[in-house]
Amino acid sequence: MLHIYCGNGKGKTTAAVGLTVRAAGSGMKTAFVQFLKNGTSSEISQLRALGVTVMAAESCTKFTFQMNESEKAQLIAEHDTMLDRCRQLIEEGVQLLVLDELVGAYDKSLLSRDKVIELLDTAKEKGCETVLTGKEPAPELEERADYITEMKAVRHPYEKGTSARKGIEY
């Protein structure tokens, strides 16, 4: 089944991490793949310690609006390689595949949209539970989803100038 955690509120990645921990704890073969992120968030080391396969876009060291065209091209190539590896993981029997921030990468065309659709279709055929996170999923992603959970921002300390805090926001 396909899950989407979306919206403008905090907690999309956190919910995906929680599901990954639950699945790994039950003995499921799990993978956590971060698009638009370089794998330096605090939860990554703990996921690895649980035996979760982790991948991240290591070349993504700044926001995409700060990137030049060459850096974006490099990121697109890295994302597409990650999608190929995800397909391989599905073929190898991964049971839970989290595609963190794929929604944003898809929206910004920072990966092959065709590869994403093929990957989601393959995951469904093989019975791989798949999770997408990101703010605004495209209609073609939403129509494939079995679960859609929207995180709504009601209040956030950022509005009062509080910076992201290690261990809480990353």
mmCIF file of C-alpha atoms in Angstrom:
data_model
loop_
_atom_site.group_PDB
_atom_site.id
_atom_site.type_symbol
_atom_site.label_atom_id
_atom_site.label_comp_id
_atom_site.label_asym_id
_atom_site.label_seq_id
_atom_site.Cartn_x
_atom_site.Cartn_y
_atom_site.Cartn_z
ATOM 1 C CA MET A 1 0.000 0.000 0.000
ATOM 2 C CA LEU A 2 1.033 3.594 -0.567
ATOM 3 C CA HIS A 3 1.049 6.149 2.254
ATOM 4 C CA ILE A 4 1.488 9.903 1.760
ATOM 5 C CA TYR A 5 2.316 12.216 4.670
ATOM 6 C CA CYS A 6 1.838 15.740 3.345
ATOM 7 C CA GLY A 7 0.893 19.294 4.293
ATOM 8 C CA ASN A 8 2.521 22.424 5.641
ATOM 9 C CA GLY A 9 2.820 21.177 9.223
ATOM 10 C CA LYS A 10 5.679 19.601 11.126
ATOM 11 C CA GLY A 11 5.820 15.840 11.488
ATOM 12 C CA LYS A 12 5.861 14.270 8.034
ATOM 13 C CA THR A 13 9.368 12.846 8.282
ATOM 14 C CA THR A 14 8.865 12.140 11.977
ATOM 15 C CA ALA A 15 5.789 10.022 11.203
ATOM 16 C CA ALA A 16 7.723 8.173 8.498
ATOM 17 C CA VAL A 17 10.594 7.530 10.928
ATOM 18 C CA GLY A 18 8.116 6.191 13.481
ATOM 19 C CA LEU A 19 6.614 3.777 10.968
ATOM 20 C CA THR A 20 10.117 2.691 9.944
ATOM 21 C CA VAL A 21 11.056 1.974 13.570
ATOM 22 C CA ARG A 22 7.822 -0.003 14.057
ATOM 23 C CA ALA A 23 8.393 -2.030 10.878
ATOM 24 C CA ALA A 24 12.061 -2.710 11.683
ATOM 25 C CA GLY A 25 11.091 -3.672 15.223
ATOM 26 C CA SER A 26 8.652 -6.240 13.861
ATOM 27 C CA GLY A 27 11.398 -7.786 11.742
ATOM 28 C CA MET A 28 10.442 -6.248 8.410
ATOM 29 C CA LYS A 29 13.150 -5.473 5.865
ATOM 30 C CA THR A 30 13.093 -1.672 5.683
ATOM 31 C CA ALA A 31 14.683 1.172 3.717
ATOM 32 C CA PHE A 32 14.621 4.910 4.407
ATOM 33 C CA VAL A 33 15.580 7.063 1.420
ATOM 34 C CA GLN A 34 15.991 10.839 1.695
ATOM 35 C CA PHE A 35 15.545 13.049 -1.360
ATOM 36 C CA LEU A 36 16.555 16.733 -1.085
ATOM 37 C CA LYS A 37 18.377 15.860 2.160
ATOM 38 C CA ASN A 38 21.981 14.802 2.703
ATOM 39 C CA GLY A 39 21.465 12.261 5.484
ATOM 40 C CA THR A 40 22.748 14.331 8.404
ATOM 41 C CA SER A 41 19.518 14.449 10.448
ATOM 42 C CA SER A 42 19.759 13.063 13.966
ATOM 43 C CA GLU A 43 17.474 10.073 13.334
ATOM 44 C CA ILE A 44 19.650 8.562 10.595
ATOM 45 C CA SER A 45 22.234 6.953 12.895
ATOM 46 C CA GLN A 46 19.471 5.326 14.921
ATOM 47 C CA LEU A 47 17.752 3.945 11.838
ATOM 48 C CA ARG A 48 21.053 2.430 10.719
ATOM 49 C CA ALA A 49 21.523 0.928 14.196
ATOM 50 C CA LEU A 50 18.161 -0.825 13.742
ATOM 51 C CA GLY A 51 19.365 -2.387 10.488
ATOM 52 C CA VAL A 52 17.428 -0.046 8.207
ATOM 53 C CA THR A 53 18.971 0.516 4.781
ATOM 54 C CA VAL A 54 19.511 4.286 4.535
ATOM 55 C CA MET A 55 20.221 6.386 1.451
ATOM 56 C CA ALA A 56 20.404 10.142 1.080
ATOM 57 C CA ALA A 57 21.247 12.739 -1.535
ATOM 58 C CA GLU A 58 24.754 13.436 -0.287
ATOM 59 C CA SER A 59 25.327 16.172 -2.869
ATOM 60 C CA CYS A 60 22.376 18.156 -1.492
ATOM 61 C CA THR A 61 24.255 20.488 0.835
ATOM 62 C CA LYS A 62 22.083 23.583 0.323
ATOM 63 C CA PHE A 63 18.536 24.557 -0.540
ATOM 64 C CA THR A 64 17.604 24.038 -4.184
ATOM 65 C CA PHE A 65 16.904 27.756 -4.690
ATOM 66 C CA GLN A 66 20.578 28.363 -3.811
ATOM 67 C CA MET A 67 21.850 25.854 -6.409
ATOM 68 C CA ASN A 68 23.174 26.704 -9.842
ATOM 69 C CA GLU A 69 22.148 24.643 -12.883
ATOM 70 C CA SER A 70 25.188 22.364 -12.627
ATOM 71 C CA GLU A 71 24.431 21.547 -8.995
ATOM 72 C CA LYS A 72 20.784 20.857 -9.842
ATOM 73 C CA ALA A 73 21.852 18.550 -12.678
ATOM 74 C CA GLN A 74 24.120 16.676 -10.267
ATOM 75 C CA LEU A 75 21.251 16.345 -7.779
ATOM 76 C CA ILE A 76 18.881 15.068 -10.472
ATOM 77 C CA ALA A 77 21.425 12.424 -11.497
ATOM 78 C CA GLU A 78 21.903 11.392 -7.867
ATOM 79 C CA HIS A 79 18.144 11.191 -7.277
ATOM 80 C CA ASP A 80 17.682 9.060 -10.398
ATOM 81 C CA THR A 81 20.438 6.706 -9.226
ATOM 82 C CA MET A 82 18.668 6.478 -5.874
ATOM 83 C CA LEU A 83 15.411 5.560 -7.639
ATOM 84 C CA ASP A 84 17.252 2.779 -9.505
ATOM 85 C CA ARG A 85 18.601 1.484 -6.189
ATOM 86 C CA CYS A 86 15.093 1.625 -4.687
ATOM 87 C CA ARG A 87 13.789 -0.536 -7.502
ATOM 88 C CA GLN A 88 16.598 -2.997 -6.790
ATOM 89 C CA LEU A 89 15.666 -3.023 -3.082
ATOM 90 C CA ILE A 90 12.060 -3.843 -3.997
ATOM 91 C CA GLU A 91 13.253 -6.694 -6.219
ATOM 92 C CA GLU A 92 15.375 -7.916 -3.270
ATOM 93 C CA GLY A 93 12.295 -8.051 -1.046
ATOM 94 C CA VAL A 94 12.286 -4.828 0.974
ATOM 95 C CA GLN A 95 8.941 -4.701 2.787
ATOM 96 C CA LEU A 96 8.792 -1.011 3.767
ATOM 97 C CA LEU A 97 10.267 1.697 1.563
ATOM 98 C CA VAL A 98 10.162 5.290 2.816
ATOM 99 C CA LEU A 99 10.808 7.953 0.179
ATOM 100 C CA ASP A 100 11.302 11.014 2.366
ATOM 101 C CA GLU A 101 10.787 14.361 0.567
ATOM 102 C CA LEU A 102 10.133 12.596 -2.718
ATOM 103 C CA VAL A 103 7.005 14.748 -3.076
ATOM 104 C CA GLY A 104 9.127 17.919 -3.132
ATOM 105 C CA ALA A 105 11.709 16.481 -5.513
ATOM 106 C CA TYR A 106 8.884 15.324 -7.802
ATOM 107 C CA ASP A 107 7.177 18.722 -7.648
ATOM 108 C CA LYS A 108 10.422 20.508 -8.579
ATOM 109 C CA SER A 109 11.268 17.961 -11.328
ATOM 110 C CA LEU A 110 14.519 17.106 -9.545
ATOM 111 C CA LEU A 111 14.204 13.458 -10.590
ATOM 112 C CA SER A 112 12.626 11.432 -13.352
ATOM 113 C CA ARG A 113 8.863 11.540 -12.817
ATOM 114 C CA ASP A 114 8.464 8.493 -15.068
ATOM 115 C CA LYS A 115 10.881 6.520 -12.873
ATOM 116 C CA VAL A 116 8.873 7.497 -9.787
ATOM 117 C CA ILE A 117 5.596 6.268 -11.278
ATOM 118 C CA GLU A 118 7.250 3.029 -12.436
ATOM 119 C CA LEU A 119 8.766 2.560 -8.970
ATOM 120 C CA LEU A 120 5.418 3.072 -7.228
ATOM 121 C CA ASP A 121 3.717 0.641 -9.599
ATOM 122 C CA THR A 122 6.462 -1.960 -9.048
ATOM 123 C CA ALA A 123 6.241 -1.519 -5.273
ATOM 124 C CA LYS A 124 2.494 -2.122 -5.386
ATOM 125 C CA GLU A 125 2.892 -5.210 -7.600
ATOM 126 C CA LYS A 126 5.512 -6.662 -5.241
ATOM 127 C CA GLY A 127 3.540 -5.875 -2.061
ATOM 128 C CA CYS A 128 6.067 -3.341 -0.763
ATOM 129 C CA GLU A 129 4.558 -0.857 1.685
ATOM 130 C CA THR A 130 5.703 2.569 0.460
ATOM 131 C CA VAL A 131 5.674 5.974 2.163
ATOM 132 C CA LEU A 132 6.077 9.366 0.490
ATOM 133 C CA THR A 133 6.578 12.604 2.407
ATOM 134 C CA GLY A 134 6.434 16.224 1.298
ATOM 135 C CA LYS A 135 4.196 19.267 1.243
ATOM 136 C CA GLU A 136 1.957 19.125 -1.843
ATOM 137 C CA PRO A 137 1.675 15.800 -3.673
ATOM 138 C CA ALA A 138 0.822 15.891 -7.363
ATOM 139 C CA PRO A 139 -2.581 14.458 -8.337
ATOM 140 C CA GLU A 140 -0.979 11.417 -9.990
ATOM 141 C CA LEU A 141 0.711 10.566 -6.677
ATOM 142 C CA GLU A 142 -2.447 11.148 -4.628
ATOM 143 C CA GLU A 143 -4.566 8.947 -6.899
ATOM 144 C CA ARG A 144 -2.220 6.000 -6.240
ATOM 145 C CA ALA A 145 -2.319 6.437 -2.447
ATOM 146 C CA ASP A 146 -4.150 4.172 -0.035
ATOM 147 C CA TYR A 147 -3.451 6.484 2.929
ATOM 148 C CA ILE A 148 -3.116 10.267 2.813
ATOM 149 C CA THR A 149 -2.386 12.050 6.073
ATOM 150 C CA GLU A 150 -2.182 15.835 6.012
ATOM 151 C CA MET A 151 -0.102 17.603 8.655
ATOM 152 C CA LYS A 152 -1.557 21.055 9.284
ATOM 153 C CA ALA A 153 0.474 23.892 10.771
ATOM 154 C CA VAL A 154 -1.514 25.649 13.475
ATOM 155 C CA ARG A 155 1.398 27.183 15.361
ATOM 156 C CA HIS A 156 5.164 26.823 15.092
ATOM 157 C CA PRO A 157 8.013 28.534 17.015
ATOM 158 C CA TYR A 158 9.596 29.437 13.659
ATOM 159 C CA GLU A 159 6.896 32.109 13.324
ATOM 160 C CA LYS A 160 8.421 33.850 16.363
ATOM 161 C CA GLY A 161 11.963 33.578 15.039
ATOM 162 C CA THR A 162 13.041 30.327 16.714
ATOM 163 C CA SER A 163 15.549 28.487 14.534
ATOM 164 C CA ALA A 164 15.355 24.750 13.861
ATOM 165 C CA ARG A 165 16.632 22.823 16.876
ATOM 166 C CA LYS A 166 18.809 19.712 16.714
ATOM 167 C CA GLY A 167 16.949 16.679 17.999
ATOM 168 C CA ILE A 168 13.561 18.342 17.469
ATOM 169 C CA GLU A 169 13.415 19.602 13.882
ATOM 170 C CA TYR A 170 16.456 17.724 12.588
#
